[in-house]
Short mmCIF file of C-alpha atoms in Angstrom, two decimals:
data_model
loop_
_atom_site.label_atom_id
_atom_site.label_comp_id
_atom_site.label_asym_id
_atom_site.label_seq_id
_atom_site.Cartn_x
_atom_site.Cartn_y
_atom_site.Cartn_z
CA UNK A 172 60.12 -75.53 145.29
CA UNK A 173 57.83 -77.75 143.22
CA UNK A 174 54.95 -77.42 145.66
CA UNK A 175 55.51 -73.66 146.31
CA UNK A 176 52.45 -71.45 146.14
CA UNK A 177 52.55 -68.40 143.88
CA UNK A 178 51.77 -65.07 145.55
CA UNK A 179 51.95 -61.45 144.55
CA UNK A 180 54.39 -60.33 147.22
CA UNK A 181 56.73 -61.81 149.79
CA UNK A 182 58.33 -59.50 152.37
CA UNK A 183 61.18 -60.72 154.57
CA UNK A 184 61.95 -58.64 157.61
CA UNK A 185 64.13 -58.75 160.69
CA UNK A 186 61.10 -58.18 162.86
CA UNK A 187 57.29 -58.12 162.58
CA UNK A 188 55.09 -56.37 165.15
CA UNK A 189 51.62 -57.66 164.31
CA UNK A 190 49.78 -55.79 167.08
CA UNK A 191 47.73 -58.95 167.55
CA UNK A 192 48.58 -60.82 169.73
CA UNK A 193 49.37 -57.85 171.94
CA UNK A 194 52.99 -56.99 172.71
CA UNK A 195 54.33 -59.56 170.26
CA UNK A 196 57.55 -59.36 168.22
CA UNK A 197 58.28 -62.00 165.56
CA UNK A 198 61.96 -62.37 164.61
CA UNK A 199 63.09 -63.21 161.09
CA UNK A 200 59.62 -63.68 159.75
CA UNK A 201 57.98 -63.02 156.36
CA UNK A 202 54.57 -61.91 155.19
CA UNK A 203 53.03 -63.37 152.04
CA UNK A 204 50.47 -61.17 150.24
CA UNK A 205 48.10 -62.15 147.45
CA UNK A 206 45.05 -60.44 146.03
CA UNK A 207 45.49 -57.49 148.42
CA UNK A 208 45.29 -59.66 151.55
CA UNK A 209 47.75 -61.26 153.94
CA UNK A 210 48.05 -64.97 153.09
CA UNK A 211 50.53 -66.05 155.77
CA UNK A 212 52.98 -64.78 158.39
CA UNK A 213 55.64 -67.35 159.07
CA UNK A 214 59.43 -67.80 159.69
CA UNK A 215 61.45 -66.68 156.70
CA UNK A 216 63.11 -70.03 156.28
CA UNK A 217 59.74 -71.65 155.85
CA UNK A 218 58.38 -68.83 153.63
CA UNK A 219 61.20 -69.35 151.13
CA UNK A 220 60.19 -73.01 150.78
CA UNK A 221 56.44 -72.44 150.72
CA UNK A 222 56.02 -69.41 148.45
CA UNK A 223 57.23 -68.06 145.17
CA UNK A 224 56.47 -64.39 144.66
CA UNK A 225 56.27 -61.98 141.76
CA UNK A 226 57.65 -59.23 144.04
CA UNK A 227 60.31 -59.94 146.69
CA UNK A 228 61.40 -57.49 149.41
CA UNK A 229 64.30 -58.43 151.68
CA UNK A 230 64.38 -55.91 154.54
CA UNK A 231 67.10 -57.05 156.87
CA UNK A 232 67.15 -53.99 159.12
CA UNK A 233 63.43 -53.29 159.19
CA UNK A 234 60.36 -53.95 161.24
CA UNK A 235 56.99 -54.60 159.58
CA UNK A 236 53.90 -53.31 161.32
CA UNK A 237 50.35 -52.37 160.37
CA UNK A 238 49.84 -49.07 158.60
CA UNK A 239 48.96 -46.26 161.00
CA UNK A 240 45.33 -45.16 161.32
CA UNK A 241 44.87 -41.39 161.67
CA UNK A 242 41.54 -41.25 163.53
CA UNK A 243 40.84 -37.52 163.07
CA UNK A 244 41.94 -35.00 160.51
CA UNK A 245 40.81 -32.29 158.15
CA UNK A 246 42.95 -33.23 155.19
CA UNK A 247 42.21 -30.20 152.95
CA UNK A 248 43.31 -27.80 155.69
CA UNK A 249 46.87 -28.71 154.71
CA UNK A 250 46.60 -25.62 152.53
CA UNK A 251 46.25 -23.56 155.75
CA UNK A 252 49.32 -25.01 157.48
CA UNK A 253 50.81 -22.30 159.66
CA UNK A 254 48.23 -19.73 158.51
CA UNK A 255 47.16 -18.52 161.99
CA UNK A 256 49.38 -19.97 164.69
CA UNK A 257 49.60 -19.41 168.44
CA UNK A 258 45.94 -18.52 169.07
CA UNK A 259 43.24 -20.06 171.31
CA UNK A 260 40.64 -22.24 169.59
CA UNK A 261 37.67 -19.87 169.22
CA UNK A 262 39.80 -16.84 168.25
CA UNK A 263 41.66 -19.11 165.81
CA UNK A 264 38.39 -20.37 164.30
CA UNK A 265 36.26 -17.21 164.23
CA UNK A 266 38.98 -14.63 163.52
CA UNK A 267 41.11 -16.47 161.03
CA UNK A 268 40.19 -20.01 159.89
CA UNK A 269 36.52 -19.55 159.14
CA UNK A 270 37.02 -16.23 157.24
CA UNK A 271 39.83 -17.86 155.19
CA UNK A 272 37.62 -20.88 154.46
CA UNK A 273 34.74 -18.63 153.42
CA UNK A 274 36.98 -16.91 150.94
CA UNK A 275 38.91 -19.84 149.53
CA UNK A 276 37.25 -23.23 150.15
CA UNK A 277 35.99 -24.86 146.97
CA UNK A 278 36.11 -28.25 145.29
CA UNK A 279 39.54 -27.43 143.88
CA UNK A 280 40.87 -26.21 147.24
CA UNK A 281 39.68 -29.39 148.97
CA UNK A 282 40.92 -31.77 146.26
CA UNK A 283 44.33 -30.14 146.08
CA UNK A 284 44.75 -29.85 149.85
CA UNK A 285 43.64 -33.45 150.37
CA UNK A 286 46.04 -34.75 147.78
CA UNK A 287 48.96 -33.08 149.52
CA UNK A 288 47.74 -34.43 152.85
CA UNK A 289 47.35 -37.93 151.45
CA UNK A 290 50.90 -37.85 150.14
CA UNK A 291 52.29 -36.58 153.46
CA UNK A 292 50.43 -39.29 155.36
CA UNK A 293 51.42 -42.13 153.04
CA UNK A 294 55.11 -41.16 153.16
CA UNK A 295 54.90 -41.12 156.99
CA UNK A 296 53.32 -44.56 157.27
CA UNK A 297 49.63 -43.66 157.59
CA UNK A 298 47.54 -45.96 155.45
CA UNK A 299 44.06 -44.93 156.63
CA UNK A 300 42.62 -41.59 157.78
CA UNK A 301 39.27 -40.43 159.09
CA UNK A 302 38.36 -37.07 157.66
CA UNK A 303 35.88 -34.30 158.34
CA UNK A 304 35.61 -31.40 155.93
CA UNK A 305 33.55 -29.54 153.33
CA UNK A 306 33.24 -30.96 149.76
CA UNK A 307 33.87 -34.50 151.07
CA UNK A 308 33.58 -35.97 147.55
CA UNK A 309 36.77 -34.12 146.62
CA UNK A 310 38.52 -35.67 149.62
CA UNK A 311 37.27 -39.09 148.55
CA UNK A 312 38.53 -38.57 144.99
CA UNK A 313 41.94 -37.48 146.27
CA UNK A 314 42.22 -40.53 148.50
CA UNK A 315 41.32 -42.93 145.71
CA UNK A 316 43.77 -41.20 143.36
CA UNK A 317 46.56 -41.44 145.97
CA UNK A 318 45.79 -45.04 146.86
CA UNK A 319 45.19 -44.44 150.57
CA UNK A 320 42.36 -45.81 152.63
CA UNK A 321 39.94 -43.17 153.96
CA UNK A 322 36.81 -42.85 156.06
CA UNK A 323 35.05 -39.90 154.51
CA UNK A 324 32.98 -37.73 156.88
CA UNK A 325 29.70 -36.39 155.63
CA UNK A 326 29.96 -33.07 157.38
CA UNK A 327 26.90 -31.45 158.95
CA UNK A 328 26.84 -27.94 160.42
CA UNK A 329 24.04 -25.49 161.09
CA UNK A 330 25.31 -22.51 159.14
CA UNK A 331 25.77 -22.06 155.40
CA UNK A 332 29.08 -22.42 153.63
CA UNK A 333 30.25 -22.59 150.01
CA UNK A 334 29.44 -26.29 150.22
CA UNK A 335 25.88 -26.34 151.52
CA UNK A 336 23.12 -23.96 152.59
CA UNK A 337 21.54 -25.71 155.61
CA UNK A 338 21.67 -28.99 157.59
CA UNK A 339 19.37 -30.82 155.16
CA UNK A 340 21.56 -29.69 152.23
CA UNK A 341 24.70 -30.99 154.00
CA UNK A 342 23.05 -34.36 154.67
CA UNK A 343 21.58 -34.78 151.27
CA UNK A 344 24.82 -33.97 149.53
CA UNK A 345 26.79 -36.23 151.81
CA UNK A 346 24.45 -39.18 151.42
CA UNK A 347 24.35 -38.71 147.64
CA UNK A 348 28.15 -38.76 147.60
CA UNK A 349 28.14 -41.95 149.66
CA UNK A 350 25.73 -43.58 147.23
CA UNK A 351 27.94 -42.69 144.27
CA UNK A 352 31.21 -43.88 145.83
CA UNK A 353 30.10 -46.72 148.12
CA UNK A 354 31.73 -49.37 145.90
CA UNK A 355 35.21 -47.89 146.12
CA UNK A 356 37.26 -50.54 148.03
CA UNK A 357 39.41 -48.00 149.86
CA UNK A 358 36.58 -45.85 151.14
CA UNK A 359 34.19 -46.03 154.02
CA UNK A 360 31.95 -43.27 155.36
CA UNK A 361 30.93 -41.57 158.60
CA UNK A 362 28.38 -38.92 159.51
CA UNK A 363 30.33 -35.94 160.76
CA UNK A 364 28.28 -33.33 162.73
CA UNK A 365 30.94 -30.73 163.47
CA UNK A 366 30.46 -30.04 167.18
CA UNK A 367 27.78 -29.44 169.80
CA UNK A 368 28.25 -25.66 169.49
CA UNK A 369 27.63 -25.65 165.76
CA UNK A 370 24.89 -28.31 165.47
CA UNK A 371 21.30 -28.07 166.85
CA UNK A 372 19.38 -30.76 168.57
CA UNK A 373 17.14 -31.17 165.54
CA UNK A 374 20.16 -31.76 163.31
CA UNK A 375 21.69 -34.22 165.75
CA UNK A 376 18.38 -36.15 165.75
CA UNK A 377 18.54 -36.46 161.97
CA UNK A 378 22.18 -37.61 162.14
CA UNK A 379 21.27 -40.26 164.70
CA UNK A 380 18.41 -41.54 162.54
CA UNK A 381 20.66 -41.86 159.43
CA UNK A 382 23.50 -43.43 161.43
CA UNK A 383 21.13 -46.07 162.76
CA UNK A 384 19.56 -46.81 159.39
CA UNK A 385 22.89 -47.03 157.54
CA UNK A 386 25.04 -48.40 160.38
CA UNK A 387 27.56 -45.51 160.16
CA UNK A 388 29.96 -44.10 162.72
CA UNK A 389 29.28 -40.59 163.98
CA UNK A 390 32.42 -38.48 164.07
CA UNK A 391 32.09 -35.34 166.19
CA UNK A 392 34.27 -32.85 168.15
CA UNK A 393 33.29 -33.15 171.78
CA UNK A 394 34.47 -31.64 175.04
CA UNK A 395 37.47 -30.09 173.33
CA UNK A 396 37.69 -26.94 175.52
CA UNK A 397 36.51 -25.71 178.87
CA UNK A 398 34.70 -22.84 177.08
CA UNK A 399 32.66 -25.34 175.08
CA UNK A 400 31.32 -26.73 178.33
CA UNK A 401 30.68 -23.33 179.89
CA UNK A 402 28.73 -22.23 176.77
CA UNK A 403 26.70 -25.41 176.78
CA UNK A 404 25.75 -24.99 180.45
CA UNK A 405 24.63 -21.47 179.70
CA UNK A 406 22.60 -22.40 176.57
CA UNK A 407 21.29 -25.89 177.39
CA UNK A 408 21.85 -26.14 181.17
CA UNK A 409 23.75 -29.35 180.43
CA UNK A 410 27.31 -30.35 179.66
CA UNK A 411 27.69 -31.22 175.95
CA UNK A 412 27.97 -34.98 176.51
CA UNK A 413 24.88 -35.02 178.74
CA UNK A 414 22.93 -33.25 176.00
CA UNK A 415 24.11 -35.65 173.30
CA UNK A 416 23.40 -38.64 175.53
CA UNK A 417 19.89 -37.41 176.12
CA UNK A 418 19.41 -37.12 172.34
CA UNK A 419 20.62 -40.74 171.94
CA UNK A 420 24.03 -40.11 170.39
CA UNK A 421 26.08 -42.26 172.76
CA UNK A 422 26.70 -45.73 171.47
CA UNK A 423 29.23 -47.99 169.73
CA UNK A 424 29.16 -45.84 166.58
CA UNK A 425 30.23 -42.62 168.37
CA UNK A 426 33.77 -41.31 167.79
CA UNK A 427 34.26 -38.39 170.26
CA UNK A 428 37.12 -36.28 169.03
CA UNK A 429 39.48 -34.60 171.53
CA UNK A 430 37.43 -35.41 174.66
CA UNK A 431 39.83 -33.37 176.76
CA UNK A 432 37.37 -32.37 179.43
CA UNK A 433 35.69 -35.61 180.46
CA UNK A 434 35.10 -36.34 184.14
CA UNK A 435 35.02 -39.83 185.58
CA UNK A 436 31.30 -40.18 185.21
CA UNK A 437 31.42 -39.17 181.59
CA UNK A 438 34.24 -41.59 180.85
CA UNK A 439 32.23 -44.34 182.49
CA UNK A 440 29.20 -43.39 180.45
CA UNK A 441 31.03 -43.52 177.14
CA UNK A 442 32.71 -46.82 178.13
CA UNK A 443 29.38 -48.31 179.14
CA UNK A 444 27.95 -47.47 175.67
CA UNK A 445 30.99 -48.71 173.77
CA UNK A 446 31.91 -45.32 172.35
CA UNK A 447 35.36 -44.38 171.07
CA UNK A 448 37.82 -41.54 171.61
CA UNK A 449 39.94 -39.85 168.94
CA UNK A 450 42.87 -38.41 170.97
CA UNK A 451 44.80 -35.55 169.31
CA UNK A 452 47.52 -34.65 171.71
CA UNK A 453 49.52 -32.16 169.59
CA UNK A 454 46.44 -30.18 168.57
CA UNK A 455 45.22 -30.14 172.15
CA UNK A 456 48.56 -28.67 173.30
CA UNK A 457 48.94 -26.20 170.42
CA UNK A 458 45.46 -24.72 170.96
CA UNK A 459 45.94 -24.89 174.77
CA UNK A 460 42.80 -26.99 175.05
CA UNK A 461 44.18 -29.05 177.94
CA UNK A 462 45.38 -32.54 178.77
CA UNK A 463 43.05 -35.40 177.97
CA UNK A 464 42.86 -37.98 180.79
CA UNK A 465 43.95 -40.84 178.54
CA UNK A 466 45.20 -43.21 181.23
CA UNK A 467 41.93 -42.82 183.03
CA UNK A 468 40.00 -43.40 179.77
CA UNK A 469 41.92 -46.63 179.19
CA UNK A 470 41.32 -47.72 182.79
CA UNK A 471 37.58 -47.21 182.24
CA UNK A 472 37.76 -49.54 179.25
CA UNK A 473 37.37 -46.89 176.52
CA UNK A 474 38.76 -47.58 173.07
CA UNK A 475 41.13 -44.70 172.40
CA UNK A 476 42.70 -44.08 168.97
CA UNK A 477 45.04 -41.35 167.89
CA UNK A 478 44.52 -38.53 165.39
CA UNK A 479 46.64 -35.58 164.22
CA UNK A 480 43.76 -33.14 163.63
CA UNK A 481 44.39 -30.89 160.62
CA UNK A 482 47.70 -29.27 159.81
CA UNK A 483 46.22 -25.81 160.60
CA UNK A 484 46.28 -26.81 164.23
CA UNK A 485 49.18 -29.28 164.54
CA UNK A 486 51.04 -28.47 162.04
CA UNK A 487 51.88 -31.87 160.57
CA UNK A 488 50.24 -35.21 159.83
CA UNK A 489 52.87 -37.21 161.68
CA UNK A 490 51.43 -40.20 163.51
CA UNK A 491 54.86 -41.29 164.88
CA UNK A 492 55.32 -38.05 166.78
CA UNK A 493 51.65 -38.15 167.82
CA UNK A 494 52.01 -41.61 169.19
CA UNK A 495 55.09 -40.70 171.20
CA UNK A 496 53.45 -37.59 172.54
CA UNK A 497 50.33 -39.50 173.53
CA UNK A 498 52.34 -41.97 175.52
CA UNK A 499 54.47 -39.36 177.31
CA UNK A 500 51.53 -37.09 178.11
CA UNK A 501 49.54 -39.95 179.56
CA UNK A 502 52.36 -40.84 181.90
CA UNK A 503 52.82 -37.22 182.98
CA UNK A 504 49.11 -36.54 183.55
CA UNK A 505 48.65 -39.79 185.47
CA UNK A 506 51.96 -39.43 187.41
CA UNK A 507 52.59 -43.06 186.45
CA UNK A 508 55.41 -44.14 184.17
CA UNK A 509 53.55 -47.37 183.35
CA UNK A 510 50.27 -45.59 182.52
CA UNK A 511 50.57 -46.07 178.72
CA UNK A 512 53.24 -48.60 177.72
CA UNK A 513 54.74 -48.66 174.27
CA UNK A 514 52.72 -51.57 172.95
CA UNK A 515 49.49 -49.81 173.95
CA UNK A 516 50.66 -46.65 172.15
CA UNK A 517 51.23 -48.69 168.99
CA UNK A 518 47.82 -50.32 169.38
CA UNK A 519 46.18 -46.89 169.78
CA UNK A 520 47.79 -45.74 166.50
CA UNK A 521 46.68 -48.80 164.58
CA UNK A 522 44.09 -51.29 165.77
CA UNK A 523 42.15 -48.97 168.09
CA UNK A 524 41.67 -46.45 165.29
CA UNK A 525 40.51 -49.26 163.01
CA UNK A 526 38.12 -50.48 165.70
CA UNK A 527 36.56 -47.03 166.12
CA UNK A 528 35.85 -46.90 162.38
CA UNK A 529 34.38 -50.42 162.32
CA UNK A 530 37.28 -51.60 160.17
CA UNK A 531 39.12 -53.78 162.64
CA UNK A 532 38.14 -56.99 160.84
CA UNK A 533 40.05 -55.69 157.81
CA UNK A 534 42.94 -53.44 158.97
CA UNK A 535 44.81 -52.39 162.13
CA UNK A 536 46.81 -55.56 162.78
CA UNK A 537 48.69 -58.11 160.71
CA UNK A 538 46.79 -61.36 160.55
CA UNK A 539 46.17 -63.81 157.69
CA UNK A 540 42.97 -62.83 155.86
CA UNK A 541 43.25 -59.12 156.69
CA UNK A 542 43.87 -56.49 154.06
CA UNK A 543 47.59 -55.95 153.41
CA UNK A 544 47.89 -52.40 154.83
CA UNK A 545 51.40 -52.42 156.29
CA UNK A 546 54.57 -50.42 156.55
CA UNK A 547 58.30 -51.14 156.84
CA UNK A 548 60.36 -48.98 159.25
CA UNK A 549 64.15 -48.91 158.98
CA UNK A 550 65.58 -49.26 162.49
CA UNK A 551 69.25 -49.23 161.42
CA UNK A 552 69.57 -45.45 161.94
CA UNK A 553 71.64 -43.84 164.71
CA UNK A 554 68.51 -42.59 166.51
CA UNK A 555 67.12 -46.11 166.67
CA UNK A 556 70.31 -47.93 167.71
CA UNK A 557 70.83 -50.00 169.67
CA UNK A 558 67.45 -51.65 169.37
CA UNK A 559 66.73 -53.80 172.43
CA UNK A 560 62.98 -53.83 171.87
CA UNK A 561 61.43 -52.99 168.49
CA UNK A 562 58.11 -52.03 170.06
CA UNK A 563 59.72 -49.55 172.42
CA UNK A 564 61.89 -48.23 169.55
CA UNK A 565 58.86 -47.66 167.35
CA UNK A 566 56.94 -45.85 170.04
CA UNK A 567 59.70 -43.66 171.46
CA UNK A 568 62.61 -43.39 169.01
CA UNK A 569 61.59 -43.94 165.41
CA UNK A 570 60.39 -41.13 163.17
CA UNK A 571 58.20 -40.99 160.07
CA UNK A 572 61.29 -40.38 157.90
CA UNK A 573 62.34 -44.00 158.71
CA UNK A 574 59.24 -45.39 156.92
CA UNK A 575 60.79 -46.95 153.81
CA UNK A 576 57.93 -48.95 152.28
CA UNK A 577 54.13 -48.58 152.44
CA UNK A 578 51.57 -51.04 151.13
CA UNK A 579 47.84 -50.30 150.97
CA UNK A 580 45.53 -53.20 150.09
CA UNK A 581 48.63 -55.03 148.90
CA UNK A 582 49.70 -52.25 146.53
CA UNK A 583 53.16 -50.76 147.07
CA UNK A 584 52.61 -46.98 147.46
CA UNK A 585 56.04 -46.01 148.82
CA UNK A 586 59.11 -47.91 147.68
CA UNK A 587 62.43 -47.13 149.44
CA UNK A 588 61.11 -43.72 150.54
CA UNK A 589 59.86 -42.82 147.02
CA UNK A 590 56.27 -42.66 145.77
CA UNK A 591 55.46 -45.26 143.17
CA UNK A 592 52.66 -43.25 141.48
CA UNK A 593 52.48 -39.74 142.89
CA UNK A 594 54.49 -36.87 141.48
CA UNK A 595 55.93 -35.04 144.49
CA UNK A 596 57.18 -32.10 142.43
CA UNK A 597 53.67 -31.41 141.14
CA UNK A 598 52.25 -31.53 144.67
CA UNK A 599 54.86 -28.92 145.85
CA UNK A 600 53.95 -26.63 142.95
CA UNK A 601 50.26 -26.95 143.87
CA UNK A 602 51.02 -25.96 147.48
CA UNK A 603 52.96 -22.92 146.38
CA UNK A 604 50.15 -21.81 144.02
CA UNK A 605 47.64 -21.90 146.82
CA UNK A 606 49.92 -20.07 149.19
CA UNK A 607 50.13 -17.21 146.72
CA UNK A 608 46.34 -17.08 146.57
CA UNK A 609 45.80 -17.18 150.32
CA UNK A 610 48.67 -14.99 151.46
CA UNK A 611 47.15 -11.57 150.48
CA UNK A 612 44.20 -12.21 152.83
CA UNK A 613 46.51 -12.13 155.88
#
């Protein structure tokens, strides 16, 4: 051991699923981490000779994989979990969610809701999320406090809220927030115009200009429901995507959320321009929005990541169940059992989401030099035994409760199922306090 290199952390595991190369399982390998980055991935027998670590983890029944990337959520809406269930989208929004938000949403609401969401995501193996909501600085502060990576959406919408008075106010506040927090290592930023039915052409044009100048992703709900398309045809004589394409929105920085109602030509158009899809299968089902043609999207060459949406329309931030549902639905819609194999489902929940956010050089797979965002999943439970193929087991059998350890940027955030820094009891009290405030408005 005289020539051993000193590192911060050495993790030994029964399996490693690095995502890159695709469909790869490494047996009895270890990951060395130093300075927040992966230094090496190598057989455990070699790792013991090559490295001496300040922190050792020997996980003999576990698989290591990249942290999950939740490509679309509204974290603060955790405080509205189950508030108005079993309703179609526009009735849900106009009759319940928007009035509740008008009454309750504030910096405190957003910060508290986002902290609860960050904790739920971390404990379930999500290490990065892409958010869209009001008071985005409060979401950013919650993410930093919780030690989770976040892409913070600078929301833009054409009507006034407690957060901003008009589109210029939304943009100015969002950009000022980005300037203040741009040096935070766990944060990145997107421009987040809400949807074609809440954002005007003039506002979209401003968003496109800023996105081009600052090289930012554009995160927008698009083609979520059939009604959205019907309304667009009536108002603009165009389907929403055609309108946005004419404005110049399609490109490699576009993240189209939901994209349930895309025809073949529209899928080809988005693929041609290198755009990305945030697929939210549980939310699409719960709001009866429809079945996204995911197998067809993949066949067109589209990069498709997975999101949970907010807990008000899901009702949980569980990327394991989302990944399984995405794979099964794709097979059923395509009438093809091979339409979305397990290793592609894992890639959608990790690397594809990172790629959509422009973060794939840093996260989404386990490679030397990348940030050490990774999770350990215990596969020695009855529901994951026997384990013939760890990739298949992760995609179809494992649950978020089997995530035992979570590292973000090399920092251990969940250790043997317990938070290392967050106080779960305090978070539960916070949730109950907000429930008592919101409940009388039902």
